[in-house]
Tab-separated table of C-alpha atoms and ligand atoms in Angstrom:
chain	number	residue	atom	x	y	z
A	1	UNK	CA	-10.461	-2.953	14.691
A	2	UNK	CA	-9.902	-4.301	11.225
A	3	UNK	CA	-6.487	-3.362	9.858
A	4	UNK	CA	-5.802	-4.378	6.282
A	5	UNK	CA	-2.520	-4.023	4.426
A	6	UNK	CA	-3.070	-3.972	0.686
A	7	UNK	CA	0.179	-5.095	-0.834
A	8	UNK	CA	1.536	-5.480	-4.353
A	9	UNK	CA	3.741	-4.044	-7.082
A	10	UNK	CA	3.027	-0.628	-8.611
A	11	UNK	CA	0.045	-1.029	-10.932
A	12	UNK	CA	-1.316	-4.107	-9.172
A	13	UNK	CA	-4.577	-2.304	-8.326
A	14	UNK	CA	-4.013	-1.453	-4.652
A	15	UNK	CA	-5.618	2.000	-4.877
A	16	UNK	CA	-8.686	0.802	-6.772
A	17	UNK	CA	-9.315	-2.113	-4.429
A	18	UNK	CA	-8.727	0.119	-1.378
A	19	UNK	CA	-11.673	2.304	-2.404
A	20	UNK	CA	-13.941	-0.776	-2.502
A	21	UNK	CA	-12.598	-1.977	0.858
A	22	UNK	CA	-13.149	1.424	2.403
A	23	UNK	CA	-16.780	1.484	1.208
A	24	UNK	CA	-17.639	-2.054	2.280
A	25	UNK	CA	-15.965	-2.115	5.694
A	26	UNK	CA	-16.021	1.579	6.684
A	27	UNK	CA	-12.263	1.813	7.128
A	28	UNK	CA	-9.916	4.790	6.869
A	29	UNK	CA	-7.814	4.554	3.706
A	30	UNK	CA	-4.201	5.648	4.146
A	31	UNK	CA	-2.180	5.814	0.929
A	32	UNK	CA	1.334	7.090	1.589
A	33	UNK	CA	1.672	7.814	-2.159
A	34	UNK	CA	-1.452	10.050	-2.036
A	35	UNK	CA	-0.191	11.765	1.122
A	36	UNK	CA	3.163	12.459	-0.526
A	37	UNK	CA	1.530	13.744	-3.733
A	38	UNK	CA	-0.622	16.111	-1.626
A	39	UNK	CA	2.546	17.441	0.048
A	40	UNK	CA	4.109	17.886	-3.395
A	41	UNK	CA	1.061	19.757	-4.704
A	42	UNK	CA	1.093	22.030	-1.634
A	43	UNK	CA	4.835	22.592	-2.214
A	44	UNK	CA	5.700	21.931	1.429
A	45	UNK	CA	9.323	21.217	2.423
A	46	UNK	CA	8.403	17.553	2.842
A	47	UNK	CA	6.760	17.540	-0.601
A	48	UNK	CA	9.780	19.125	-2.287
A	49	UNK	CA	12.109	16.611	-0.656
A	50	UNK	CA	9.866	13.647	-1.548
A	51	UNK	CA	9.554	14.720	-5.184
A	52	UNK	CA	13.254	14.025	-5.792
A	53	UNK	CA	12.741	10.387	-4.841
A	54	UNK	CA	9.349	9.938	-6.510
A	55	UNK	CA	10.462	11.152	-9.948
A	56	UNK	CA	13.402	8.735	-9.783
A	57	UNK	CA	11.145	5.833	-8.789
A	58	UNK	CA	13.019	5.482	-5.496
A	59	UNK	CA	11.600	5.165	-2.011
A	60	UNK	CA	11.221	8.198	0.218
A	61	UNK	CA	13.305	7.616	3.400
A	62	UNK	CA	11.699	5.372	6.009
A	63	UNK	CA	11.670	7.929	8.842
A	64	UNK	CA	9.701	10.390	6.690
A	65	UNK	CA	6.938	7.984	5.652
A	66	UNK	CA	6.783	6.311	9.067
A	67	UNK	CA	6.288	9.718	10.755
A	68	UNK	CA	3.600	10.644	8.233
A	69	UNK	CA	1.792	7.366	8.768
A	70	UNK	CA	1.850	7.599	12.563
A	71	UNK	CA	0.458	11.167	12.415
A	72	UNK	CA	-2.416	9.994	10.205
A	73	UNK	CA	-3.292	7.145	12.556
A	74	UNK	CA	-3.260	9.567	15.515
A	75	UNK	CA	-5.605	11.928	13.670
A	76	UNK	CA	-8.238	9.179	13.426
A	77	UNK	CA	-8.888	7.948	16.977
A	78	UNK	CA	-12.476	6.939	16.131
A	79	UNK	CA	-11.481	4.710	13.195
A	80	UNK	CA	-13.027	1.240	12.911
A	81	UNK	CA	-9.808	0.233	11.228
A	82	UNK	CA	-7.369	1.218	8.510
A	83	UNK	CA	-6.371	0.205	5.020
A	84	UNK	CA	-2.644	0.637	4.543
A	85	UNK	CA	-2.068	1.166	0.821
A	86	UNK	CA	1.530	1.436	-0.393
A	87	UNK	CA	2.846	1.087	3.157
A	88	UNK	CA	4.882	-0.741	4.368
A	89	UNK	CA	7.403	-0.854	1.513
A	90	UNK	CA	10.500	-1.937	3.478
A	91	UNK	CA	11.109	-4.363	6.310
A	92	UNK	CA	11.880	-1.399	8.607
A	93	UNK	CA	8.470	0.093	7.763
A	94	UNK	CA	6.771	-3.253	8.442
A	95	UNK	CA	8.411	-3.488	11.843
A	96	UNK	CA	7.552	0.152	12.599
A	97	UNK	CA	3.906	-0.430	11.661
A	98	UNK	CA	3.660	-3.334	14.099
A	99	UNK	CA	5.164	-1.135	16.833
A	100	UNK	CA	2.858	1.809	16.113
A	101	UNK	CA	-0.251	-0.387	16.148
A	102	UNK	CA	0.923	-2.060	19.351
A	103	UNK	CA	0.951	1.364	21.059
A	104	UNK	CA	-2.793	1.511	20.352
A	105	UNK	CA	-3.334	-2.106	21.413
A	106	UNK	CA	-3.860	-3.042	17.763
A	107	UNK	CA	-2.334	-5.258	15.097
A	108	UNK	CA	-2.532	-6.024	11.389
A	109	UNK	CA	-5.534	-8.268	10.714
A	110	UNK	CA	-4.662	-9.377	7.172
A	111	UNK	CA	-2.236	-8.652	4.348
A	112	UNK	CA	-3.702	-8.968	0.867
A	113	UNK	CA	-1.031	-9.328	-1.799
A	114	UNK	CA	-2.269	-8.630	-5.330
A	115	UNK	CA	-0.366	-10.769	-7.823
A	116	UNK	CA	0.062	-9.409	-11.355
A	117	UNK	CA	2.832	-10.271	-13.847
A	118	UNK	CA	5.341	-7.609	-14.932
A	119	UNK	CA	4.137	-7.345	-18.512
A	120	UNK	CA	0.634	-6.451	-17.370
A	121	UNK	CA	1.955	-4.077	-14.667
A	122	UNK	CA	4.019	-2.111	-17.203
A	123	UNK	CA	1.069	-1.989	-19.585
A	124	UNK	CA	-1.301	-0.679	-16.911
A	125	UNK	CA	1.157	1.937	-15.610
A	126	UNK	CA	1.894	3.290	-19.103
A	127	UNK	CA	-1.862	3.605	-19.718
A	128	UNK	CA	-2.346	5.341	-16.351
A	129	UNK	CA	0.503	7.716	-17.271
A	130	UNK	CA	-1.359	8.730	-20.436
A	131	UNK	CA	-4.673	9.148	-18.616
A	132	UNK	CA	-3.673	10.791	-15.345
A	133	UNK	CA	-0.337	12.390	-16.229
A	134	UNK	CA	1.421	11.090	-13.115
A	135	UNK	CA	5.067	12.132	-13.414
A	136	UNK	CA	6.313	8.692	-12.308
A	137	UNK	CA	4.231	6.670	-14.796
A	138	UNK	CA	6.795	6.765	-17.608
A	139	UNK	CA	8.798	3.767	-18.858
A	140	UNK	CA	12.095	4.666	-17.183
A	141	UNK	CA	10.604	5.396	-13.765
A	142	UNK	CA	8.319	2.358	-13.994
A	143	UNK	CA	11.380	0.138	-14.464
A	144	UNK	CA	13.069	1.584	-11.353
A	145	UNK	CA	9.856	1.243	-9.344
A	146	UNK	CA	9.560	-2.431	-10.276
A	147	UNK	CA	13.202	-3.059	-9.348
A	148	UNK	CA	12.672	-1.294	-6.023
A	149	UNK	CA	9.538	-3.376	-5.457
A	150	UNK	CA	11.326	-6.715	-5.997
A	151	UNK	CA	14.459	-5.719	-4.041
A	152	UNK	CA	13.061	-3.784	-1.101
A	153	UNK	CA	9.329	-4.439	-0.815
A	154	UNK	CA	8.630	-8.020	-1.924
A	155	UNK	CA	10.715	-9.487	0.980
A	156	UNK	CA	7.921	-8.251	3.273
A	157	UNK	CA	5.765	-11.087	1.964
A	158	UNK	CA	7.931	-13.519	3.881
A	159	UNK	CA	7.665	-11.316	6.997
A	160	UNK	CA	3.853	-11.485	6.866
A	161	UNK	CA	3.724	-15.140	5.791
A	162	UNK	CA	5.679	-15.992	8.947
A	163	UNK	CA	3.047	-14.129	10.967
A	164	UNK	CA	0.340	-16.162	9.185
A	165	UNK	CA	-1.215	-12.972	7.815
A	166	UNK	CA	-0.430	-13.140	4.097
A	167	UNK	CA	-3.143	-13.942	1.563
A	168	UNK	CA	-2.114	-13.916	-2.103
A	169	UNK	CA	-4.850	-13.017	-4.566
A	170	UNK	CA	-4.684	-12.850	-8.343
A	171	UNK	CA	-4.858	-9.218	-9.408
A	172	UNK	CA	-5.898	-10.166	-12.940
A	173	UNK	CA	-9.522	-10.080	-14.051
A	174	UNK	CA	-12.295	-7.553	-13.537
A	175	UNK	CA	-12.193	-5.141	-10.579
A	176	UNK	CA	-15.368	-6.790	-9.233
A	177	UNK	CA	-13.973	-10.337	-9.498
A	178	UNK	CA	-10.789	-9.340	-7.721
A	179	UNK	CA	-12.725	-7.516	-5.028
A	180	UNK	CA	-14.951	-10.562	-4.469
A	181	UNK	CA	-11.839	-12.652	-3.693
A	182	UNK	CA	-10.495	-9.948	-1.390
A	183	UNK	CA	-13.802	-9.610	0.469
A	184	UNK	CA	-13.979	-13.385	0.924
A	185	UNK	CA	-10.542	-13.378	2.597
A	186	UNK	CA	-11.374	-10.340	4.748
A	187	UNK	CA	-14.759	-11.770	5.808
A	188	UNK	CA	-12.988	-14.918	6.962
A	189	UNK	CA	-10.711	-12.865	9.231
A	190	UNK	CA	-13.678	-10.857	10.532
A	191	UNK	CA	-15.538	-14.105	11.354
A	192	UNK	CA	-12.456	-15.533	13.127
A	193	UNK	CA	-12.180	-12.376	15.236
A	194	UNK	CA	-15.772	-12.829	16.430
A	195	UNK	CA	-15.219	-16.428	17.548
B	201	AMP	P1	2.387	4.964	-4.903
B	201	AMP	O1	1.345	5.983	-5.197
B	201	AMP	O2	2.057	4.112	-3.721
B	201	AMP	O3	2.761	4.144	-6.114
B	201	AMP	O4	3.700	5.768	-4.487
B	201	AMP	C1	4.352	6.664	-5.387
B	201	AMP	C2	5.761	6.950	-4.914
B	201	AMP	O5	5.718	7.559	-3.608
B	201	AMP	C3	6.649	5.722	-4.734
B	201	AMP	O6	7.262	5.315	-5.951
B	201	AMP	C4	7.662	6.236	-3.711
B	201	AMP	O7	8.605	7.081	-4.307
B	201	AMP	C5	6.794	7.088	-2.799
B	201	AMP	N1	6.221	6.281	-1.694
B	201	AMP	C6	4.908	5.962	-1.482
B	201	AMP	N2	4.761	5.204	-0.383
B	201	AMP	C7	6.003	5.018	0.120
B	201	AMP	C8	6.534	4.301	1.232
B	201	AMP	N3	5.737	3.593	2.043
B	201	AMP	N4	7.871	4.326	1.425
B	201	AMP	C9	8.688	5.044	0.626
B	201	AMP	N5	8.263	5.724	-0.445
B	201	AMP	C10	6.934	5.722	-0.711
């Protein structure tokens, strides 16, 4: 199996690049943000609870997202691999993901971290807010999300660097250019697996 974590700050292009990855490698794309927004739209209890955190730009509690992620993996026993987009976001989630994959005799193959500076991130998110009307793409929430990213999520880079799995890629440039760099890194891992 090929299991890719696509990592980066909000607005770094994780969702867009995940769609390309999914198409090229035939993987199942799991975005915890999309799953939570679907729960919100369906007005489930989980969705109503999550909304309080999302509108504040805070993280939904670990046990909730970890449970959701494990259920999604279980629902896809035939998968050739997964793209984890927006998960893990805390060290506890990173450790849980390793444990869950271990239960299936699997592991993370590669972690792609998309690097984009704050000014550009804020710019992109404000534009997305205008286009898509996402309730969390406003200046105040964007600022909290960036703070949360640097405080709670970015430390995971060290966790994956220690495992030798982290590849940092510039998230600036055209979607195609960025994807070419990502595919090069993924192909290298695929080739190593075959050896
Ligand atoms: P995203 O679409 O990935 O930017 O996620 C939107 C919002 O959903 C985040 O700001 C969080 O409030 C929540 N969320 C998504 N994924 C996670 C996660 N792995 N852990 C906690 N909260 C999450």
